[in-house]
Tab-separated table of C-alpha atoms in Angstrom:
chain	number	residue	atom	x	y	z
B	88	MET	CA	-52.556	255.570	24.811
B	89	ILE	CA	-53.071	252.391	22.782
B	90	ILE	CA	-53.252	254.170	19.422
B	91	PRO	CA	-49.969	256.129	19.849
B	92	LEU	CA	-48.278	252.891	20.917
B	93	ILE	CA	-49.542	251.081	17.804
B	94	ILE	CA	-48.398	253.956	15.581
B	95	THR	CA	-44.982	253.978	17.265
B	96	ILE	CA	-44.543	250.250	16.709
B	97	ALA	CA	-45.754	250.497	13.098
B	98	LEU	CA	-43.317	253.314	12.332
B	99	GLY	CA	-40.373	251.936	14.259
B	100	LEU	CA	-40.550	248.230	13.388
B	101	PRO	CA	-39.259	248.593	9.786
B	102	GLN	CA	-36.322	250.601	11.130
B	103	VAL	CA	-35.480	247.794	13.536
B	104	LEU	CA	-35.777	245.239	10.713
B	105	PHE	CA	-33.410	247.345	8.552
B	106	LEU	CA	-30.905	247.309	11.387
B	107	VAL	CA	-31.250	243.539	11.751
B	108	LEU	CA	-30.629	243.136	8.007
B	109	VAL	CA	-27.431	245.190	8.128
B	110	VAL	CA	-26.172	243.272	11.171
B	111	ARG	CA	-26.899	239.981	9.348
B	112	ASN	CA	-24.953	241.184	6.321
B	113	TYR	CA	-22.062	242.184	8.591
B	114	ARG	CA	-22.016	238.705	10.142
B	115	TYR	CA	-22.267	237.145	6.672
B	116	ALA	CA	-19.192	239.112	5.585
B	117	LEU	CA	-17.294	238.063	8.710
B	118	GLY	CA	-18.201	234.426	8.080
B	119	LYS	CA	-16.863	234.572	4.528
B	120	LEU	CA	-13.701	236.263	5.774
B	121	ARG	CA	-12.995	233.312	8.050
B	122	ASN	CA	-13.577	230.700	5.355
B	123	LEU	CA	-10.603	229.204	3.567
B	124	GLN	CA	-10.335	230.133	-0.098
B	125	ILE	CA	-11.650	227.510	-2.485
B	126	LYS	CA	-9.420	226.359	-5.317
B	127	THR	CA	-10.985	227.578	-8.558
B	128	ASP	CA	-8.084	227.293	-10.986
B	129	GLN	CA	-10.006	224.594	-12.857
B	130	PHE	CA	-11.992	227.336	-14.561
B	131	SER	CA	-10.677	228.757	-17.828
B	132	VAL	CA	-11.414	232.464	-17.624
B	133	ALA	CA	-11.557	235.557	-19.782
B	134	LEU	CA	-11.420	238.788	-17.785
B	135	ILE	CA	-12.966	241.559	-19.909
B	136	VAL	CA	-12.391	245.196	-18.977
B	137	PRO	CA	-14.084	248.042	-20.915
B	138	CYS	CA	-12.122	251.311	-20.757
B	139	ARG	CA	-12.843	254.901	-21.710
B	140	GLY	CA	-10.491	257.644	-20.598
B	141	LEU	CA	-8.219	257.579	-17.573
B	142	ASP	CA	-9.735	256.961	-14.160
B	143	THR	CA	-8.267	258.077	-10.859
B	144	GLN	CA	-5.364	255.686	-10.139
B	145	PHE	CA	-5.910	254.040	-13.540
B	146	ARG	CA	-2.414	252.533	-13.625
B	147	GLU	CA	-2.746	250.993	-10.171
B	148	ASN	CA	-6.201	249.621	-10.973
B	149	ILE	CA	-5.139	248.003	-14.253
B	150	THR	CA	-1.925	246.667	-12.741
B	151	SER	CA	-3.958	244.906	-10.031
B	152	LEU	CA	-5.649	242.838	-12.763
B	153	TYR	CA	-2.268	241.466	-13.841
B	154	ARG	CA	-1.429	240.416	-10.286
B	155	GLN	CA	-4.180	237.894	-9.630
B	156	GLU	CA	-3.230	234.670	-7.866
B	157	PHE	CA	-4.808	232.633	-10.648
B	158	THR	CA	-3.142	230.513	-13.306
B	159	ARG	CA	-5.528	230.257	-16.259
B	160	TYR	CA	-6.948	233.583	-17.303
B	161	ARG	CA	-6.902	235.838	-20.311
B	162	LEU	CA	-7.064	239.604	-20.063
B	163	VAL	CA	-9.090	241.487	-22.664
B	164	PHE	CA	-9.170	245.286	-22.533
B	165	VAL	CA	-11.567	247.062	-24.886
B	166	VAL	CA	-11.562	250.733	-25.936
B	167	SER	CA	-13.589	252.425	-28.653
B	168	ASP	CA	-10.499	253.323	-30.736
B	169	THR	CA	-6.789	254.035	-30.501
B	170	ASP	CA	-7.491	257.744	-29.919
B	171	ASP	CA	-8.842	256.928	-26.470
B	172	GLU	CA	-6.305	258.201	-23.942
B	173	ALA	CA	-6.498	254.867	-22.131
B	174	TYR	CA	-5.110	252.976	-25.149
B	175	PRO	CA	-1.387	253.905	-24.958
B	176	VAL	CA	-1.397	253.521	-21.174
B	177	LEU	CA	-2.902	250.022	-21.493
B	178	CYS	CA	-0.177	249.108	-23.994
B	179	GLU	CA	2.513	250.439	-21.684
B	180	ILE	CA	1.167	248.554	-18.660
B	181	ARG	CA	0.878	245.333	-20.688
B	182	ASP	CA	4.495	245.538	-21.800
B	183	ALA	CA	5.639	246.107	-18.222
B	184	GLN	CA	3.396	243.618	-16.395
B	185	LEU	CA	2.673	240.685	-18.721
B	186	PRO	CA	6.146	239.057	-18.568
B	187	HIS	CA	5.980	238.929	-14.761
B	188	SER	CA	2.327	237.858	-14.388
B	189	ARG	CA	0.322	234.635	-14.510
B	190	VAL	CA	-1.801	235.980	-17.370
B	191	GLN	CA	-1.907	233.654	-20.376
B	192	ASN	CA	-2.515	236.477	-22.822
B	193	ALA	CA	-3.406	240.163	-22.668
B	194	GLU	CA	-5.164	241.805	-25.607
B	195	ILE	CA	-6.290	245.366	-26.264
B	196	LEU	CA	-9.230	245.586	-28.674
B	197	CYS	CA	-10.868	248.529	-30.442
B	198	ALA	CA	-14.662	248.163	-30.580
B	199	GLY	CA	-15.592	251.248	-32.617
B	200	GLN	CA	-18.512	253.535	-31.804
B	201	ALA	CA	-21.681	252.145	-30.217
B	202	GLY	CA	-25.042	252.221	-31.925
B	203	GLY	CA	-28.152	251.140	-30.024
B	204	CYS	CA	-26.495	250.465	-26.691
B	205	GLY	CA	-24.141	252.212	-24.279
B	206	GLN	CA	-20.483	252.471	-25.277
B	207	LYS	CA	-19.489	250.375	-22.282
B	208	ILE	CA	-21.881	247.587	-23.342
B	209	HIS	CA	-20.585	247.842	-26.907
B	210	ASN	CA	-17.037	247.363	-25.639
B	211	LEU	CA	-18.104	244.416	-23.497
B	212	LEU	CA	-19.827	242.710	-26.428
B	213	CYS	CA	-16.714	243.165	-28.518
B	214	GLY	CA	-14.678	241.408	-25.839
B	215	VAL	CA	-17.216	238.607	-25.373
B	216	ARG	CA	-17.475	237.900	-29.096
B	217	HIS	CA	-13.717	237.967	-29.424
B	218	VAL	CA	-13.202	235.191	-26.863
B	219	GLY	CA	-16.297	233.287	-28.052
B	220	HIS	CA	-16.746	229.874	-26.432
B	221	GLU	CA	-13.021	229.331	-25.908
B	222	VAL	CA	-13.309	229.921	-22.155
B	223	GLU	CA	-15.625	228.437	-19.562
B	224	THR	CA	-16.256	231.607	-17.571
B	225	LEU	CA	-16.588	235.308	-18.337
B	226	VAL	CA	-15.540	237.829	-15.703
B	227	PHE	CA	-16.124	241.573	-16.060
B	228	ALA	CA	-14.344	244.398	-14.251
B	229	ASP	CA	-14.241	248.185	-14.379
B	230	ALA	CA	-11.078	250.225	-14.668
B	231	ASP	CA	-11.900	252.456	-11.688
B	232	VAL	CA	-11.590	249.736	-9.034
B	233	GLN	CA	-8.476	248.215	-7.474
B	234	MET	CA	-8.641	244.425	-7.097
B	235	GLY	CA	-6.905	242.395	-4.406
B	236	PRO	CA	-4.725	239.444	-5.483
B	237	HIS	CA	-7.400	236.842	-4.637
B	238	TRP	CA	-10.303	238.765	-6.161
B	239	LEU	CA	-10.603	236.515	-9.223
B	240	SER	CA	-10.566	233.274	-7.217
B	241	ASN	CA	-13.140	234.638	-4.778
B	242	MET	CA	-15.404	235.785	-7.609
B	243	LEU	CA	-15.451	232.304	-9.112
B	244	SER	CA	-15.939	230.248	-5.934
B	245	PRO	CA	-19.766	230.580	-5.725
B	246	LEU	CA	-20.105	229.446	-9.352
B	247	LEU	CA	-19.142	225.962	-8.163
B	248	ALA	CA	-22.724	225.728	-6.827
B	249	PRO	CA	-25.263	225.067	-9.623
B	250	LYS	CA	-27.876	227.328	-7.992
B	251	HIS	CA	-25.693	230.388	-8.607
B	252	GLY	CA	-25.998	231.847	-12.090
B	253	ALA	CA	-23.746	234.839	-11.503
B	254	THR	CA	-21.521	236.342	-8.834
B	255	SER	CA	-20.887	239.937	-7.945
B	256	GLY	CA	-18.573	242.045	-5.889
B	257	TYR	CA	-19.084	245.728	-5.161
B	258	ARG	CA	-17.093	248.904	-4.729
B	259	TRP	CA	-16.439	251.023	-1.681
B	260	PHE	CA	-15.486	254.601	-2.457
B	261	VAL	CA	-12.314	255.577	-0.619
B	262	PRO	CA	-11.828	259.379	-0.532
B	263	GLN	CA	-8.574	260.388	-2.168
B	264	GLU	CA	-8.908	263.587	-0.158
B	265	ASN	CA	-11.188	264.208	2.804
B	266	ASN	CA	-13.175	267.029	1.196
B	267	SER	CA	-16.903	267.064	1.896
B	268	ALA	CA	-18.076	265.831	-1.534
B	269	SER	CA	-15.693	262.851	-1.533
B	270	ILE	CA	-16.846	261.871	1.950
B	271	ALA	CA	-20.495	262.265	0.912
B	272	LEU	CA	-19.899	259.977	-2.085
B	273	SER	CA	-18.424	257.312	0.179
B	274	ASN	CA	-21.334	257.577	2.617
B	275	ILE	CA	-24.079	257.402	-0.019
B	276	ASN	CA	-22.418	254.426	-1.677
B	277	ALA	CA	-22.139	252.734	1.733
B	278	ARG	CA	-25.935	252.892	2.100
B	279	VAL	CA	-26.252	250.743	-1.007
B	280	ALA	CA	-23.445	248.362	-0.033
B	281	GLN	CA	-25.057	247.668	3.353
B	282	LEU	CA	-27.956	245.858	1.639
B	283	LEU	CA	-25.753	243.238	-0.020
B	284	GLY	CA	-25.545	239.839	1.605
B	285	ASN	CA	-26.971	236.337	1.465
B	286	THR	CA	-30.268	237.388	-0.105
B	287	ARG	CA	-32.242	236.726	-3.274
B	288	PHE	CA	-32.566	240.482	-3.825
B	289	ASN	CA	-28.908	240.891	-4.842
B	290	HIS	CA	-28.132	242.622	-8.132
B	291	THR	CA	-24.843	242.199	-9.930
B	292	TRP	CA	-22.575	245.217	-10.174
B	293	GLY	CA	-20.920	245.655	-13.561
B	294	GLY	CA	-17.535	246.572	-12.114
B	295	SER	CA	-17.090	243.081	-10.650
B	296	MET	CA	-19.254	240.220	-11.919
B	297	ALA	CA	-18.858	236.713	-13.344
B	298	ILE	CA	-20.997	234.218	-15.259
B	299	HIS	CA	-20.382	230.917	-17.043
B	300	THR	CA	-20.107	231.362	-20.819
B	301	GLU	CA	-22.693	228.661	-21.486
B	302	LEU	CA	-25.306	230.421	-19.348
B	303	PHE	CA	-24.400	233.802	-20.851
B	304	TYR	CA	-25.454	232.573	-24.290
B	305	GLN	CA	-28.270	230.388	-22.984
B	306	ILE	CA	-30.085	233.422	-21.529
B	307	LYS	CA	-29.258	235.361	-24.721
B	308	LEU	CA	-27.478	238.114	-22.873
B	309	ASP	CA	-25.489	238.933	-25.996
B	310	GLU	CA	-28.775	239.895	-27.682
B	311	ILE	CA	-30.126	241.749	-24.645
B	312	TRP	CA	-26.968	243.822	-24.300
B	313	GLU	CA	-27.260	245.097	-27.868
B	314	GLN	CA	-30.096	247.430	-26.828
B	315	THR	CA	-29.352	248.402	-23.232
B	316	ILE	CA	-27.372	250.904	-21.193
B	317	SER	CA	-27.011	248.706	-18.112
B	318	ASP	CA	-24.802	245.641	-18.197
B	319	ASP	CA	-25.495	244.658	-14.591
B	320	TYR	CA	-29.249	245.177	-14.215
B	321	SER	CA	-29.894	243.356	-17.485
B	322	LEU	CA	-27.610	240.471	-16.481
B	323	SER	CA	-29.289	240.199	-13.073
B	324	ARG	CA	-32.774	240.078	-14.559
B	325	ALA	CA	-31.830	237.496	-17.180
B	326	VAL	CA	-30.100	235.261	-14.624
B	327	LYS	CA	-33.046	235.393	-12.210
B	328	THR	CA	-35.540	234.790	-15.021
B	329	ALA	CA	-33.589	231.609	-15.770
B	330	GLY	CA	-34.208	230.472	-12.179
B	331	LYS	CA	-30.675	231.136	-10.911
B	332	LYS	CA	-29.422	233.263	-8.033
B	333	VAL	CA	-26.948	236.132	-7.910
B	334	ALA	CA	-24.317	235.477	-5.229
B	335	TYR	CA	-22.723	238.480	-3.550
B	336	VAL	CA	-19.095	237.888	-2.555
B	337	PRO	CA	-18.081	240.070	0.439
B	338	LEU	CA	-14.399	239.316	-0.149
B	339	CYS	CA	-14.811	241.089	-3.504
B	340	LEU	CA	-15.695	244.416	-1.923
B	341	ASN	CA	-12.949	246.482	-3.523
B	342	PRO	CA	-11.746	250.060	-3.114
B	343	SER	CA	-12.495	252.721	-5.694
B	344	ILE	CA	-10.326	255.720	-4.870
B	345	GLU	CA	-11.896	259.007	-5.947
B	346	ARG	CA	-11.776	262.719	-5.363
B	347	MET	CA	-15.156	264.341	-5.969
B	348	GLU	CA	-16.532	267.871	-6.222
B	349	TRP	CA	-20.158	268.647	-5.425
B	350	GLY	CA	-21.242	269.398	-8.990
B	351	THR	CA	-19.821	266.131	-10.297
B	352	LEU	CA	-21.199	264.207	-7.321
B	353	LEU	CA	-24.772	265.409	-7.864
B	354	LYS	CA	-24.609	264.485	-11.559
B	355	PHE	CA	-23.198	261.072	-10.697
B	356	LEU	CA	-25.920	260.325	-8.142
B	357	GLN	CA	-28.664	261.508	-10.468
B	358	ARG	CA	-27.321	259.352	-13.296
B	359	GLN	CA	-27.124	256.255	-11.098
B	360	PHE	CA	-30.736	256.631	-10.007
B	361	ILE	CA	-31.962	257.402	-13.533
B	362	ILE	CA	-30.428	254.133	-14.710
B	363	THR	CA	-32.048	252.362	-11.755
B	364	ARG	CA	-35.471	253.936	-12.414
B	365	VAL	CA	-35.475	252.869	-16.058
B	366	CYS	CA	-33.738	249.505	-15.761
B	367	ALA	CA	-34.920	248.309	-12.330
B	368	PRO	CA	-38.038	250.330	-11.407
B	369	GLY	CA	-38.827	248.142	-8.388
B	370	THR	CA	-35.430	248.931	-6.897
B	371	TRP	CA	-35.926	252.642	-7.615
B	372	TRP	CA	-39.326	252.705	-5.889
B	373	PHE	CA	-37.787	250.918	-2.911
B	374	ALA	CA	-35.020	253.541	-2.779
B	375	LEU	CA	-37.561	256.368	-2.986
B	376	GLY	CA	-39.915	254.882	-0.386
B	377	SER	CA	-37.202	253.969	2.086
B	378	SER	CA	-35.524	257.382	1.709
B	379	ILE	CA	-38.782	259.251	2.326
B	380	TYR	CA	-39.656	256.995	5.249
B	381	SER	CA	-36.224	257.193	6.886
B	382	SER	CA	-35.827	260.961	6.493
B	383	LEU	CA	-39.362	262.098	7.353
B	384	GLY	CA	-39.663	259.516	10.120
B	385	LEU	CA	-36.635	261.056	11.782
B	386	TRP	CA	-37.060	264.761	11.108
B	387	ILE	CA	-40.816	265.295	11.530
B	388	PRO	CA	-41.076	263.719	15.019
B	389	LEU	CA	-37.873	265.520	16.024
B	390	ILE	CA	-39.341	268.879	14.988
B	391	MET	CA	-42.661	268.060	16.672
B	392	ALA	CA	-40.869	267.227	19.915
B	393	CYS	CA	-39.385	270.725	19.915
B	394	LEU	CA	-42.569	272.632	19.036
B	395	PRO	CA	-44.192	274.707	21.785
B	396	GLY	CA	-47.882	274.276	22.526
B	397	LEU	CA	-48.012	270.496	22.253
B	398	THR	CA	-49.005	268.365	25.213
B	399	PRO	CA	-46.179	266.722	27.161
B	400	SER	CA	-47.414	263.262	26.139
B	401	THR	CA	-47.380	264.215	22.428
B	402	ARG	CA	-43.900	265.649	22.699
B	403	LEU	CA	-42.680	262.577	24.548
B	404	TRP	CA	-44.265	260.305	21.935
B	405	SER	CA	-42.643	262.287	19.096
B	406	ALA	CA	-39.268	262.190	20.826
B	407	GLY	CA	-39.605	258.408	21.230
B	408	ILE	CA	-40.217	257.887	17.517
B	409	ALA	CA	-37.326	260.178	16.579
B	410	LEU	CA	-35.040	258.330	19.008
B	411	THR	CA	-36.021	254.953	17.516
B	412	PHE	CA	-35.196	256.167	14.024
B	413	ALA	CA	-31.940	257.749	15.176
B	414	ILE	CA	-30.714	254.647	17.027
B	415	SER	CA	-31.546	252.388	14.084
B	416	GLN	CA	-29.908	254.623	11.472
B	417	CYS	CA	-26.828	255.281	13.583
B	418	GLY	CA	-26.562	251.543	14.271
B	419	ARG	CA	-26.713	250.768	10.562
B	420	ALA	CA	-23.968	253.297	9.901
B	421	ILE	CA	-21.781	251.698	12.572
B	422	PHE	CA	-22.196	248.175	11.197
B	423	ARG	CA	-21.736	249.074	7.531
B	424	GLN	CA	-18.560	250.950	8.417
B	425	LYS	CA	-17.360	248.016	10.538
B	426	THR	CA	-17.923	245.805	7.498
B	427	ALA	CA	-15.791	248.068	5.302
B	428	LEU	CA	-13.004	248.362	7.864
B	429	VAL	CA	-12.865	244.571	8.194
B	430	LEU	CA	-12.861	243.889	4.462
B	431	LEU	CA	-10.659	246.838	3.470
B	432	THR	CA	-8.075	246.723	6.248
B	433	PRO	CA	-5.250	248.395	4.235
B	434	TYR	CA	-7.473	251.474	3.769
B	435	ARG	CA	-8.493	251.943	7.406
B	436	GLN	CA	-6.695	255.254	7.771
B	437	GLN	CA	-8.099	256.686	4.538
B	438	LEU	CA	-11.616	255.605	5.514
B	439	LYS	CA	-11.537	256.969	9.054
B	440	ALA	CA	-12.946	260.433	8.286
B	441	ALA	CA	-15.690	259.044	6.037
B	442	ALA	CA	-16.614	256.437	8.662
B	443	TRP	CA	-17.030	259.034	11.405
B	444	ALA	CA	-18.996	261.295	9.065
B	445	ASP	CA	-21.341	258.413	8.236
B	446	ILE	CA	-21.931	257.629	11.914
B	447	LEU	CA	-22.335	261.211	13.142
B	448	LEU	CA	-23.949	262.902	10.127
B	449	PHE	CA	-26.298	260.139	8.972
B	450	PRO	CA	-29.383	262.465	9.014
B	451	LEU	CA	-27.755	264.759	6.431
B	452	ALA	CA	-26.656	261.858	4.241
B	453	GLY	CA	-30.239	260.576	4.353
B	454	LEU	CA	-31.547	263.896	3.045
B	455	LEU	CA	-28.916	263.925	0.281
B	456	MET	CA	-29.938	260.398	-0.710
B	457	LEU	CA	-33.589	261.461	-0.879
B	458	LEU	CA	-32.778	264.509	-3.020
B	459	ALA	CA	-30.696	262.346	-5.377
B	460	VAL	CA	-33.549	259.871	-5.882
B	461	LEU	CA	-36.066	262.674	-6.437
B	462	SER	CA	-33.775	264.378	-8.965
B	463	SER	CA	-33.873	261.256	-11.134
B	464	ALA	CA	-37.664	261.246	-11.444
B	465	TYR	CA	-38.087	263.908	-14.130
B	466	THR	CA	-35.618	262.977	-16.889
B	467	SER	CA	-34.329	259.929	-18.732
B	468	VAL	CA	-31.281	261.603	-20.286
B	469	ILE	CA	-27.861	260.851	-18.841
B	470	ALA	CA	-24.263	261.766	-19.678
B	471	TRP	CA	-21.875	258.850	-19.204
B	472	ARG	CA	-18.180	259.130	-19.943
B	473	GLY	CA	-18.734	262.123	-22.198
B	474	ILE	CA	-21.633	260.589	-24.193
B	475	ARG	CA	-25.312	261.502	-23.786
B	476	TYR	CA	-28.049	258.862	-23.903
B	477	ARG	CA	-31.830	258.769	-23.622
B	478	LEU	CA	-32.955	255.709	-21.687
B	479	VAL	CA	-36.274	254.404	-22.993
B	480	SER	CA	-36.355	251.041	-21.203
B	481	LEU	CA	-34.025	248.296	-20.026
B	482	THR	CA	-33.723	247.061	-23.597
B	483	GLU	CA	-33.891	250.354	-25.519
B	484	THR	CA	-31.273	253.104	-25.416
B	485	ILE	CA	-30.831	256.052	-27.772
B	486	ARG	CA	-27.414	257.666	-28.162
B	487	LEU	CA	-27.834	261.427	-28.478
B	488	ASP	CA	-24.404	262.998	-28.942
B	489	ASP	CA	-20.984	263.384	-27.395
B	490	ASP	CA	-20.894	265.785	-24.468
B	491	GLN	CA	-17.258	266.697	-23.985
B	492	ALA	CA	-18.180	269.224	-21.301
B	493	SER	CA	-19.216	266.346	-19.069
B	494	ALA	CA	-16.634	265.567	-16.368
B	495	ARG	CA	-15.317	262.044	-15.920
B	496	PRO	CA	-17.406	260.805	-13.014
B	497	PRO	CA	-17.135	257.320	-11.567
B	498	ARG	CA	-19.005	254.620	-13.456
């Protein structure tokens, strides 16, 4: 009797701790929501946005960057060349929005084709070198996310504390349509978002991150980026190596509205985990271990509890373990969805189906997460925005060729 009890506690305790972590992150987000916004207009800012092709709701996303409640910022959009379909749309939006915005200047640069790094990184470096040391702070955003009017101010607030080397927001996928693949994308992404909070394990996310220009050059990120595929993992590592922290800003959880099909979704998930495996192997091993543990810890005891021929005590013990895993995982789904509904109030209706799917179908989402992590273990080749790369390490990337057959997945 003692041994089964010890095994039950050993298996169930990490699940309880996971639930506690998610509840803490929910309370952290609520606390930030209640805080008054800090005045950060003293920063001079360059907001750099790499673009390639047209994202879902591209116009709305780009327009949101012109509507920031901030008085001293430059906008720098970077494409590879004028043939990019984003280029004329960026010009059109600039002509329409700039006269009515608080933006000091909006520029659209052409970076040319990348060499030893990803095209996105190449575009970012072009923007950074263009602004040089003329601004105090560099902020980076992706074109597939819609920013609220106070996003820029909220991103900069933690940089007032010297211990913070960089800040980061994150995305929450909002299904454009409630088809199964779009809902699955939202649910898988939510499992990553639930881990963000007041913790030293935070990584920056390239679609919403900020760093002081002086620190950017001090940690030689301009040199690191020349050879990498990942802007965010490399920035996180460099900042932490310098003894600084990455601050996650819950108020900068922003909607990314997407419609996804299953084929595109599976490629997207595989690519994300390949990048993680190569650029942040510790995070990848954590994702693999926790996915195996959460899925097998739920399904195996559940199956054992239903098998004939087992003693009543064994079946009861198995059912108890399965119930512990189920309560913890369902609880985490409830709290991560509560977090999103609080922070993304205007999208409550659009998120309702995905929220219920996350809460009721969490065992299936767990299996999908596990399969996605496993699928990334056997290859280091990815297709990103129509270009194929071989990832050798965090600081070594080989461009293979253009792959025009590749669909435009989210970043």
